[in-house]
Coordinates of C-alpha atoms in Angstrom, one line a residue:
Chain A
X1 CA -22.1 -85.8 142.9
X2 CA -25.0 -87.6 144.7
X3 CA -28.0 -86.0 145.0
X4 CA -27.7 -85.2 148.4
X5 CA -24.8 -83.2 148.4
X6 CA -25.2 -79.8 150.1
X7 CA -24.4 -76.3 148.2
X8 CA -21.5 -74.4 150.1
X9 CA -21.6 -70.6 148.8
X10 CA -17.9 -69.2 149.6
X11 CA -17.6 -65.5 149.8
X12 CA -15.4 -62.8 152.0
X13 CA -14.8 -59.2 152.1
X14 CA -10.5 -59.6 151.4
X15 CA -11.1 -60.8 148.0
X16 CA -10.8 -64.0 146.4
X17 CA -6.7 -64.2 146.3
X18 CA -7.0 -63.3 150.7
X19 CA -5.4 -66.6 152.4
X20 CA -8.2 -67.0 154.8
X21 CA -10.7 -67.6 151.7
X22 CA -8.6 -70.2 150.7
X23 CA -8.2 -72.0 154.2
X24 CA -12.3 -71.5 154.0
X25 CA -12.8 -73.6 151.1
X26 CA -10.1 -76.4 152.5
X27 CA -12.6 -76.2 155.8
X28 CA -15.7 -77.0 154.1
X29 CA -15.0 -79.1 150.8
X30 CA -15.5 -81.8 152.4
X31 CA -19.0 -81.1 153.3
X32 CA -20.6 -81.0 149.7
X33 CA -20.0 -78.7 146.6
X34 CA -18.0 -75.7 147.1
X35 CA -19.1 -72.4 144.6
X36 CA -16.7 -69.6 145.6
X37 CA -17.9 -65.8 144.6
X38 CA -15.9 -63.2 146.0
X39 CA -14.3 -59.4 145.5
X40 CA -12.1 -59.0 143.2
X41 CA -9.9 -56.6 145.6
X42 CA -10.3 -56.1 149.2
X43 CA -13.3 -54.6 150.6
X44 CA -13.2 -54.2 154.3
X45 CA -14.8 -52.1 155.9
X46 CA -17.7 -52.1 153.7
X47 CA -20.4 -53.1 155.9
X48 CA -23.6 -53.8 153.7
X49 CA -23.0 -51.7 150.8
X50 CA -24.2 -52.3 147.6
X51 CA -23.6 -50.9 144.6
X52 CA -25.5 -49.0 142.2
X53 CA -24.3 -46.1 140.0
X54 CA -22.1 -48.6 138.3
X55 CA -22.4 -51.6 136.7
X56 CA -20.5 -54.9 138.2
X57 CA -18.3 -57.8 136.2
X58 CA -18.0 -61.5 137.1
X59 CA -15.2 -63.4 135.6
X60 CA -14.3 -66.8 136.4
X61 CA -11.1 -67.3 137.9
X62 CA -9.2 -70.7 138.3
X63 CA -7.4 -70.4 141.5
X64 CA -8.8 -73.4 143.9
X65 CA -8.0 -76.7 142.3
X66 CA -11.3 -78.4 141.6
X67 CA -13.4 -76.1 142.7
X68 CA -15.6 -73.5 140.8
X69 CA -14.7 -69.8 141.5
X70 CA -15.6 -66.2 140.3
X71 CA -14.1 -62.7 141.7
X72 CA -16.8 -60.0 141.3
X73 CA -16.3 -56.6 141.0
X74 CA -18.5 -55.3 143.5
X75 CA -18.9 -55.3 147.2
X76 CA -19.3 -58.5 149.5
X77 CA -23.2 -58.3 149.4
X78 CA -22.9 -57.8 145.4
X79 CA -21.3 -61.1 145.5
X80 CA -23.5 -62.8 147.5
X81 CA -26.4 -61.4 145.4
X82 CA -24.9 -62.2 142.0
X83 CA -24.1 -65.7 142.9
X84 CA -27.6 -66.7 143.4
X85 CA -29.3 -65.2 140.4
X86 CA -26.2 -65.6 137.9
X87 CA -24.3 -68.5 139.2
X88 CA -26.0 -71.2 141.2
X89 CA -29.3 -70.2 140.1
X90 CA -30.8 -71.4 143.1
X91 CA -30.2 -70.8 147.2
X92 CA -27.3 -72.9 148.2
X93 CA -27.4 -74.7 151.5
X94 CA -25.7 -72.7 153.1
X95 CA -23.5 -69.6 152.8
X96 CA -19.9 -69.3 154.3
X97 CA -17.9 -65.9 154.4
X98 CA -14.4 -65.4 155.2
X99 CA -12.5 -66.1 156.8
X100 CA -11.6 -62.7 157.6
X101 CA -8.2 -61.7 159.0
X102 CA -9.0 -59.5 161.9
X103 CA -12.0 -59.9 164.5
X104 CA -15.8 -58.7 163.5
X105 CA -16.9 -59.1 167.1
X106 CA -19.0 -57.1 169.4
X107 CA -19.8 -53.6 167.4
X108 CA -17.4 -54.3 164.6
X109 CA -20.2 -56.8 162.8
X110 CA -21.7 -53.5 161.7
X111 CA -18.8 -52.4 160.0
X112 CA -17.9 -55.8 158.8
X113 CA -18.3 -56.9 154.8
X114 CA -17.4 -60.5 155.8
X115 CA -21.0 -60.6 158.1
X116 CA -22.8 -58.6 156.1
X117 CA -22.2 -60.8 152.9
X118 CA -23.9 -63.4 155.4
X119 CA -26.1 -61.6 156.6
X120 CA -26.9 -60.8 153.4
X121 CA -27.7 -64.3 152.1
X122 CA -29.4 -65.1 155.7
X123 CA -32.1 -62.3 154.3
X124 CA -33.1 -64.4 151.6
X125 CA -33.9 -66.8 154.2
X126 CA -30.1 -69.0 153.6
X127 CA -28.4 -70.4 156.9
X128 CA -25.5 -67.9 156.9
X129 CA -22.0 -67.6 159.0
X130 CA -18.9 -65.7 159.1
X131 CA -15.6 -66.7 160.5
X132 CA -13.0 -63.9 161.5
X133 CA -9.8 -64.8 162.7
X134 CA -7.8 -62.7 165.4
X135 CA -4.4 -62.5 163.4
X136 CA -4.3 -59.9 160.4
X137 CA -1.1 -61.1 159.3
X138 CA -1.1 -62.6 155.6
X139 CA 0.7 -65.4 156.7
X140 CA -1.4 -66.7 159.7
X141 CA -1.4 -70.2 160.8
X142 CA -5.3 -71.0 160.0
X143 CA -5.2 -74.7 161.3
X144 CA -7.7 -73.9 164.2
X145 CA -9.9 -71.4 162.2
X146 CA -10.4 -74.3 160.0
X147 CA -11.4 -76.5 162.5
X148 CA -14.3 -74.0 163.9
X149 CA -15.4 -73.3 160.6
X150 CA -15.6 -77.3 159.4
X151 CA -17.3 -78.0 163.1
X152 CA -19.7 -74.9 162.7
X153 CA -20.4 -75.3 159.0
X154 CA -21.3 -79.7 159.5
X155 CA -23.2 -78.4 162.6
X156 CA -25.4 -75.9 161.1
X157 CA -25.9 -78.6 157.5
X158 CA -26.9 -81.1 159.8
X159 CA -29.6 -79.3 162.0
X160 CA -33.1 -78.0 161.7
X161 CA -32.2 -74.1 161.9
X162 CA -35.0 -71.5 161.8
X163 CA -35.2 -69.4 158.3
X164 CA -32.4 -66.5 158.8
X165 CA -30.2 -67.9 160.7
X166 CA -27.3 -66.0 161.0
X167 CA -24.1 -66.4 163.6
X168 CA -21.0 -64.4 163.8
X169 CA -17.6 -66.7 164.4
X170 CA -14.7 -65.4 165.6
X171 CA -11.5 -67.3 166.5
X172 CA -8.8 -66.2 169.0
X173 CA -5.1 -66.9 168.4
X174 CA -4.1 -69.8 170.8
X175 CA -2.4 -72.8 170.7
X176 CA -4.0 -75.9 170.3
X177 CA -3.6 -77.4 173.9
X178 CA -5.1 -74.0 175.1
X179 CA -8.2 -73.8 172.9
X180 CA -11.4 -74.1 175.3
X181 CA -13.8 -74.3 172.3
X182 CA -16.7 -72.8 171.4
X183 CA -19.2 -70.8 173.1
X184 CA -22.6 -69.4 172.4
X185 CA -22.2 -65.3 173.4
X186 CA -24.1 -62.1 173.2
X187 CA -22.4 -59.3 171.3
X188 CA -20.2 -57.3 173.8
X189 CA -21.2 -53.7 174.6
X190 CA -17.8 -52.4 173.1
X191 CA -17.0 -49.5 170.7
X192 CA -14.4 -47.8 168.9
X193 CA -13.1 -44.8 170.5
X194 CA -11.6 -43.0 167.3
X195 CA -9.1 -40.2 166.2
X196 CA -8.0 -39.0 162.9
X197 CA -4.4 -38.7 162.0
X198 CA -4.1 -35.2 160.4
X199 CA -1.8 -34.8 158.2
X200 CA -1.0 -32.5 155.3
X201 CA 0.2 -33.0 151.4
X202 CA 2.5 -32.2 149.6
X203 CA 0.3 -29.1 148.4
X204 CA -0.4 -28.1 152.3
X205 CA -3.7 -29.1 152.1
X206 CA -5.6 -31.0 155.1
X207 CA -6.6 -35.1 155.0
X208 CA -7.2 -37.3 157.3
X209 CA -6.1 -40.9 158.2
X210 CA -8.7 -43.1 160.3
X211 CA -7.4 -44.5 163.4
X212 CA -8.9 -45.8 166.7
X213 CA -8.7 -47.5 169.5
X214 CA -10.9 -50.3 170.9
X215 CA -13.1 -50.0 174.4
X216 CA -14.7 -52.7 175.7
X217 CA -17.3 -51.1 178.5
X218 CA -18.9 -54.9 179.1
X219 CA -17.8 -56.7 182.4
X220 CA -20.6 -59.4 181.5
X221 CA -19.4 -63.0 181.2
X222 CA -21.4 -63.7 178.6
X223 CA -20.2 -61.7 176.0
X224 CA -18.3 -62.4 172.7
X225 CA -15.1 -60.5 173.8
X226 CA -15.2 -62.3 177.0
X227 CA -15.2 -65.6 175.1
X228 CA -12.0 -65.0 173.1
X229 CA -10.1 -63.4 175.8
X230 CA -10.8 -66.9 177.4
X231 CA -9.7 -69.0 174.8
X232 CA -12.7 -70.1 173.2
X233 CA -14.7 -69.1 169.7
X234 CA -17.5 -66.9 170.0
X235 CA -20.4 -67.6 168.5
X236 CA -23.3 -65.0 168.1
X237 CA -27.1 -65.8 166.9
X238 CA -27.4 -62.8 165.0
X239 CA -30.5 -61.2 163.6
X240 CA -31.7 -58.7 161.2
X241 CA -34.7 -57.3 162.5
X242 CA -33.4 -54.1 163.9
X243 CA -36.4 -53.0 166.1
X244 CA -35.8 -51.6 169.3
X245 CA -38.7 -53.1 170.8
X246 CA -38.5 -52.1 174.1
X247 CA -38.3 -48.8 173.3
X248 CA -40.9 -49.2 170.9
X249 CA -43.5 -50.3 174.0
X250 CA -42.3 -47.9 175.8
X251 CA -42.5 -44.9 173.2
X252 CA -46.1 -45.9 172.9
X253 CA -47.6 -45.8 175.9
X254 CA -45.6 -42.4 176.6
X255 CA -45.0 -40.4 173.4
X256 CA -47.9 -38.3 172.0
X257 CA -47.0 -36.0 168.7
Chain B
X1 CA -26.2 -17.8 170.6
X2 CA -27.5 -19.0 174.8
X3 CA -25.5 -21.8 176.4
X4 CA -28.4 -23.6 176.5
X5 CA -28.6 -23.5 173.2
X6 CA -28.5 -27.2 171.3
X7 CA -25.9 -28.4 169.0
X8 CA -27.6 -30.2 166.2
X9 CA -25.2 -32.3 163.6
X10 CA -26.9 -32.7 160.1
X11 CA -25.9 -35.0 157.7
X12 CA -27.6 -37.8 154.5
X13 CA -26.2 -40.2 152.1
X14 CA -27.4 -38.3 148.8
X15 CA -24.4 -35.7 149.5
X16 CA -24.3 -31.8 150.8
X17 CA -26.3 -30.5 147.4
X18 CA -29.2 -32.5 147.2
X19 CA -32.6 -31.2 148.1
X20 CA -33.1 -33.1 150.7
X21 CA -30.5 -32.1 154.0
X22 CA -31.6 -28.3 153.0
X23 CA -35.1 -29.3 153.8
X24 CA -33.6 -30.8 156.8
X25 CA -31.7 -27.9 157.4
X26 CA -34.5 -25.7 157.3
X27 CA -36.3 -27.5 159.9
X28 CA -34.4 -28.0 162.7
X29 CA -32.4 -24.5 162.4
X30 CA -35.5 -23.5 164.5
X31 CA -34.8 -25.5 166.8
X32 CA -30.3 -24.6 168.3
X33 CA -27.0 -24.3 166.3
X34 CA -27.0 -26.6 162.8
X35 CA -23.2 -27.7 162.1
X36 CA -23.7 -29.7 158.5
X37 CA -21.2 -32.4 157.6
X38 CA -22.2 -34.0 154.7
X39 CA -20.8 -36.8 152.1
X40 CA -19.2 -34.3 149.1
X41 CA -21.0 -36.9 146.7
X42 CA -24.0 -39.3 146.4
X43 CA -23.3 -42.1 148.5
X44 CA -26.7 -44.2 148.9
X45 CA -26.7 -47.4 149.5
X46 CA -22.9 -47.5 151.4
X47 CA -25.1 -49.0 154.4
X48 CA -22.0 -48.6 157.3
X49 CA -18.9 -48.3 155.3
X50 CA -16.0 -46.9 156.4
X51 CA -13.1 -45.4 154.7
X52 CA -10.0 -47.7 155.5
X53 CA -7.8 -47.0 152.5
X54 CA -7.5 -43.9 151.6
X55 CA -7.5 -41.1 153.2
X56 CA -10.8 -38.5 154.1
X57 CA -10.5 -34.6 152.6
X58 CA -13.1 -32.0 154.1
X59 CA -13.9 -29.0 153.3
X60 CA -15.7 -26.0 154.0
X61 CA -18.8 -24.9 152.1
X62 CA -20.8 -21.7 151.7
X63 CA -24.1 -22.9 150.6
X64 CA -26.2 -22.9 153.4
X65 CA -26.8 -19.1 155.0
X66 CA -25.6 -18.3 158.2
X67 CA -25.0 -22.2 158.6
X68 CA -21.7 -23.6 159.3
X69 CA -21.4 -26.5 156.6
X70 CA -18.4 -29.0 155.4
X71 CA -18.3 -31.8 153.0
X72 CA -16.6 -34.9 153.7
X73 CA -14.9 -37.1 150.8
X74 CA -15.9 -40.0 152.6
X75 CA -19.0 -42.4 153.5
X76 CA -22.1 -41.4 155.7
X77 CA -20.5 -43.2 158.4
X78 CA -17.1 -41.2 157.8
X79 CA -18.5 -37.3 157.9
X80 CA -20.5 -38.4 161.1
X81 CA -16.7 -39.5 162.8
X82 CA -14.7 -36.9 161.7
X83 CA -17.8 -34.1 162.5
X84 CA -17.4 -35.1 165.8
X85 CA -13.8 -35.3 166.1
X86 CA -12.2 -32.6 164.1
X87 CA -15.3 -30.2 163.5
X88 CA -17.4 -30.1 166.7
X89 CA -14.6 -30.9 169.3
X90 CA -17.6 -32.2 171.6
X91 CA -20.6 -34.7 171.2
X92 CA -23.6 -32.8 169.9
X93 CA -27.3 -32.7 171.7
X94 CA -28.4 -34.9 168.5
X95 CA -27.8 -36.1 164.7
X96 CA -30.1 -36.1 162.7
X97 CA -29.6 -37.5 158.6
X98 CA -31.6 -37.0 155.2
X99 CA -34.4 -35.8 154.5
X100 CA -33.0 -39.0 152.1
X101 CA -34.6 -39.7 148.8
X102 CA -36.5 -42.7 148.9
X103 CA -37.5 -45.1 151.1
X104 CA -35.7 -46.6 154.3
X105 CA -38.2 -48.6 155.7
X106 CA -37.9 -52.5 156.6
X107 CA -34.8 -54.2 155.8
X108 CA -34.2 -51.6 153.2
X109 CA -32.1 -50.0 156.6
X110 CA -29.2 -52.4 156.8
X111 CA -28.4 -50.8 153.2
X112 CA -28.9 -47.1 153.9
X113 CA -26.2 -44.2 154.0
X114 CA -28.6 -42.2 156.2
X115 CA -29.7 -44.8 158.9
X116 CA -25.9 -45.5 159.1
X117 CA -24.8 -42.4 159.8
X118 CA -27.5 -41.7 162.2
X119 CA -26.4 -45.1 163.6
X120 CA -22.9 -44.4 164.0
X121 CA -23.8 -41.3 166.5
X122 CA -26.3 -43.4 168.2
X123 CA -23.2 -46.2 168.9
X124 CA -21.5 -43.3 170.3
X125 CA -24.1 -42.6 172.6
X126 CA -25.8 -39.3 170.7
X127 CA -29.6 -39.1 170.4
X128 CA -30.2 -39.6 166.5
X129 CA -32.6 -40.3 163.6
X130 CA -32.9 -40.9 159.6
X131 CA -35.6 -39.0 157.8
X132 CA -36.7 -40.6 154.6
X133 CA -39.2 -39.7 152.0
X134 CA -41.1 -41.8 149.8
X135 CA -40.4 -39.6 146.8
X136 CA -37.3 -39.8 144.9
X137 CA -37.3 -36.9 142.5
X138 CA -34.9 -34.2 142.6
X139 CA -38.0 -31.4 142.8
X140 CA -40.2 -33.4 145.2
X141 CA -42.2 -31.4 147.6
X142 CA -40.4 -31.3 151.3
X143 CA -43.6 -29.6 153.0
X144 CA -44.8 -32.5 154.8
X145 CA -41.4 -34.0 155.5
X146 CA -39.8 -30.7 157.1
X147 CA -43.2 -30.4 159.4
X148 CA -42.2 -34.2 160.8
X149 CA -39.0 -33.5 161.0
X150 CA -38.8 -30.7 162.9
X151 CA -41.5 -32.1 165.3
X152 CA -39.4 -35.5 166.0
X153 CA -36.4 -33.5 166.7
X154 CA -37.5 -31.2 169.0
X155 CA -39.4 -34.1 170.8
X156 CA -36.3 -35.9 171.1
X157 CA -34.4 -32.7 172.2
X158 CA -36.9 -32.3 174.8
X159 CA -37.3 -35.6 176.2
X160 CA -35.2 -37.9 178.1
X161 CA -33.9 -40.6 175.8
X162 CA -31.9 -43.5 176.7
X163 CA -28.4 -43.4 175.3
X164 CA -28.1 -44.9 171.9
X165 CA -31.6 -44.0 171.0
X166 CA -32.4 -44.0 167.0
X167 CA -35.0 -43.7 165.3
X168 CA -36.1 -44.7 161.9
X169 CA -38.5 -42.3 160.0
X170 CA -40.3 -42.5 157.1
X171 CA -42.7 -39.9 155.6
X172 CA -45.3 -41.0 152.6
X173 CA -46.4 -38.6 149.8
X174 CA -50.2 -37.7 150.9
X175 CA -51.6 -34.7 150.9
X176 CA -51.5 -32.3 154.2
X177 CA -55.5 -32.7 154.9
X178 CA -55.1 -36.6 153.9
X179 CA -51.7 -37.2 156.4
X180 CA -52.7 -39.7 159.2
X181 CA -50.0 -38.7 161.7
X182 CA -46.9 -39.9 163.0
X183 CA -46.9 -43.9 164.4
X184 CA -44.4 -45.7 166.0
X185 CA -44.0 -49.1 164.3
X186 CA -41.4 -52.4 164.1
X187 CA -39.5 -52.9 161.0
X188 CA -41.6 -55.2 158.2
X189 CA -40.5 -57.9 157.3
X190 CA -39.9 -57.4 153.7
X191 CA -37.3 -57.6 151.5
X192 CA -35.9 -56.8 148.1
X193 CA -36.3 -59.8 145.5
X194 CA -33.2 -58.8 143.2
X195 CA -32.3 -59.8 139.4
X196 CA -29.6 -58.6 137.2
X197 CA -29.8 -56.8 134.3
X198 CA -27.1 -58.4 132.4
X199 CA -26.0 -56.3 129.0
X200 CA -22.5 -56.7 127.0
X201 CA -20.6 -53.9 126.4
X202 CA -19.0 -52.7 123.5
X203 CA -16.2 -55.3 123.3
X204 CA -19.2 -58.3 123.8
X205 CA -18.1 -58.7 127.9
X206 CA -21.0 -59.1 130.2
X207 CA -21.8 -56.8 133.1
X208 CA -24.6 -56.7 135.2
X209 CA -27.0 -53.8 136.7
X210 CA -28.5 -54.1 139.9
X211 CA -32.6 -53.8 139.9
X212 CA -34.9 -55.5 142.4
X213 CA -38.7 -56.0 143.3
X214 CA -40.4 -55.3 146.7
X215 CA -41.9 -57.7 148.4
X216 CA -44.2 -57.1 152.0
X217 CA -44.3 -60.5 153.0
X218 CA -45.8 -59.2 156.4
X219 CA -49.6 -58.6 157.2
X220 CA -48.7 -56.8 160.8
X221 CA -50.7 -53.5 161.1
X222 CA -48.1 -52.6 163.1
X223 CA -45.1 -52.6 160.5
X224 CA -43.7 -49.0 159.2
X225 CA -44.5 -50.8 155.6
X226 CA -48.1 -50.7 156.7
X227 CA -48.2 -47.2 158.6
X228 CA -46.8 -45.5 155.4
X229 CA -49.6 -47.2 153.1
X230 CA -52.2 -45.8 155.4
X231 CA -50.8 -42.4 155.1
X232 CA -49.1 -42.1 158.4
X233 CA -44.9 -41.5 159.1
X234 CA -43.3 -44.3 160.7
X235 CA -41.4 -44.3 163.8
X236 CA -39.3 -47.5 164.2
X237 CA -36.7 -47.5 167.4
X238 CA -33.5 -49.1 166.1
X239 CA -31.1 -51.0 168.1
X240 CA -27.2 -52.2 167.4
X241 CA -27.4 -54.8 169.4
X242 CA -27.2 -57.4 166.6
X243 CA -27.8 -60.9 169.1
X244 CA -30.8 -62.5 168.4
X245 CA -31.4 -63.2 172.5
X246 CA -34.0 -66.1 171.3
X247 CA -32.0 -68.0 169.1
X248 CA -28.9 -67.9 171.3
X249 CA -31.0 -69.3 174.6
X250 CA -32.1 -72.4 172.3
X251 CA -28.4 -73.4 171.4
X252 CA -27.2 -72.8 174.5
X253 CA -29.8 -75.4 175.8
X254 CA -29.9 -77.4 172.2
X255 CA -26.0 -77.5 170.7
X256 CA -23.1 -79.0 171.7
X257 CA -19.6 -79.2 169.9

């Protein structure tokens, strides 16, 4: 390898046997050296949890022809943290994560363990991305995924980016002919409205299935729910710093305790 | 009980027995009707998980006098979804999470059970905030914290608050007479520097524990990191709108695909 060649950290939150990780790495190998550290079993839903009352395992696994790979026990951000201080030893390049079957955008990037294992690395100051895909099935066709993500991913390798960068991908399902690319967005205003199922077992006692439906409440053009109902990728700048600062001004010059 | 009487939700990360939420409990009871749904088990650092896979048990508890109380099998995020939609049947006036064990300031938010809960009522639209104290230990002295507690909340019951407001409170360990008051700040930026303790168990396999240095990498007076040193709580507004506005405005004008 030359000593140019860029360091691709691969990671998800379906685990390191989820097609989409797999149509991830075939995205970006040809971009520089591909390490792959990812759960072990699914983890969706995870958001940035970390864990800590129990200790995590790493064990190599020999699943992606050529390319060095380890599932971790943990969650998505555990992966993303062990692969830097156990693994490469250094920050890579840049860190990919999915890609995920289902969509992570508007509200559902809180929720999401593909972003957070990006944001994750984009904290220690890596350029960072995650790619979701709008079909959940197992068997998706991931041709135009892979496009966005190799596009995205030779983008961001190729241009100054500001420490942190972070952007949230997410691809519709369309045909080829109908794809109208890829557009910079806000995230939508939308939410989950939800319900529990309640059921009872076999013993009569109460539990509860979570189940929900989507609202979006954003008419704005600009939005990343807008984007893929039009055809195109949504891309979000995301950031970290959670500070409402608005607010902030405002609960200064008007709140006295 | 009044109809105007307020509905307060109380809820933390460290689980329905830990010192901490009866602190919390204590004082905002004061202040309109305390439902408690709490995780039925530590659950720190779960940042926003949800529960997809299995399903959620709760159950009634008789620990709190005179206060109706439930604990919730699942995440933070999870007792703060089903409160509202199998317990309280309505939205309540406010949520408010902890008193938590340890810090939340800076970045240490996007990993914390308690900010996410309080999060997840703010995204549906309920005035909310994390209390956190700077001392971890199971006998720590809530004085200080209860008195800041109860004064945020009924300030934020008695004011008019956008929707989605959130706060992020810390309290420091400082004497009564030495306490500096209650600040409003931006989140620090400051992160956790991690390493892995890595130890072989009995049959010679690695595993790895978790453990990390703090680093303040910002000189800001105006950061919660900063406030707490200088013995005051910090107020940080929170927002869970994740675009980085700056960054999206320089691609839109900068990147093509």
């Amino acid at each position: 390898m030359g000593k140019e060649e860029k360091v691709i950290l691969v990671t998800n939150d379906d685990g390191v046997t989820a097609p989409g990780i797999r149509a991830l790495i075939e995205a970006v190998a040809p971009l520089g050296k591909v390490v792959v550290v990812a759960p072990d079993s699914p983890q969706s839903g995870k958001g940035h949890a970390i864990t800590i009352g129990v200790p995590l395992r790493l064990n190599q696994v020999d699943i992606f022809e050529g390319i060095e790979a380890w599932q971790c026990s943990g969650t998505p951000v555990d992966c993303v943290k062990l692969a830097r201080d156990k693994i490469l030893h250094r920050k890579p390049d840049i860190c990919v994560s999915g890609i995920n079957h289902g969509a992570n955008h508007s509200i559902n990037i809180i929720y999401s363990g593909t972003m957070s294992a990006a944001m994750e690395a984009a904290i220690e100051g890596i350029p960072s991305v995650g790619f979701s895909y709008l079909d959940y099935s197992f068997d998706a066709d991931f041709t135009l995924p892979k496009q966005v993500a190799h596009t995205v991913t030779k983008k961001m390798l190729h241009s100054e980016l500001p420490a942190g960068t972070l952007f949230n991908v997410n691809i519709p399902v369309v045909k080829a002919a109908d794809f109208s690319g890829i557009k910079v967005c806000r995230q939508a205003n939308a939410k989950w409205v939800e319900e529990f199922d309640e059921r009872r077992d076999p013993h009569g006692k109460k539990y509860y299935w979570l189940t929900g439906e989507f609202k979006n409440q954003d008419t704005g053009n600009d939005t990343d729910v807008w984007a893929l109902e039009n055809n195109y990728a949504s891309l979000v700048p995301v950031q970290f710093d959670l500070t409402h600062y608005k607010l902030k001004q405002q609960l200064e010059t008007e709140w006295t305790f």
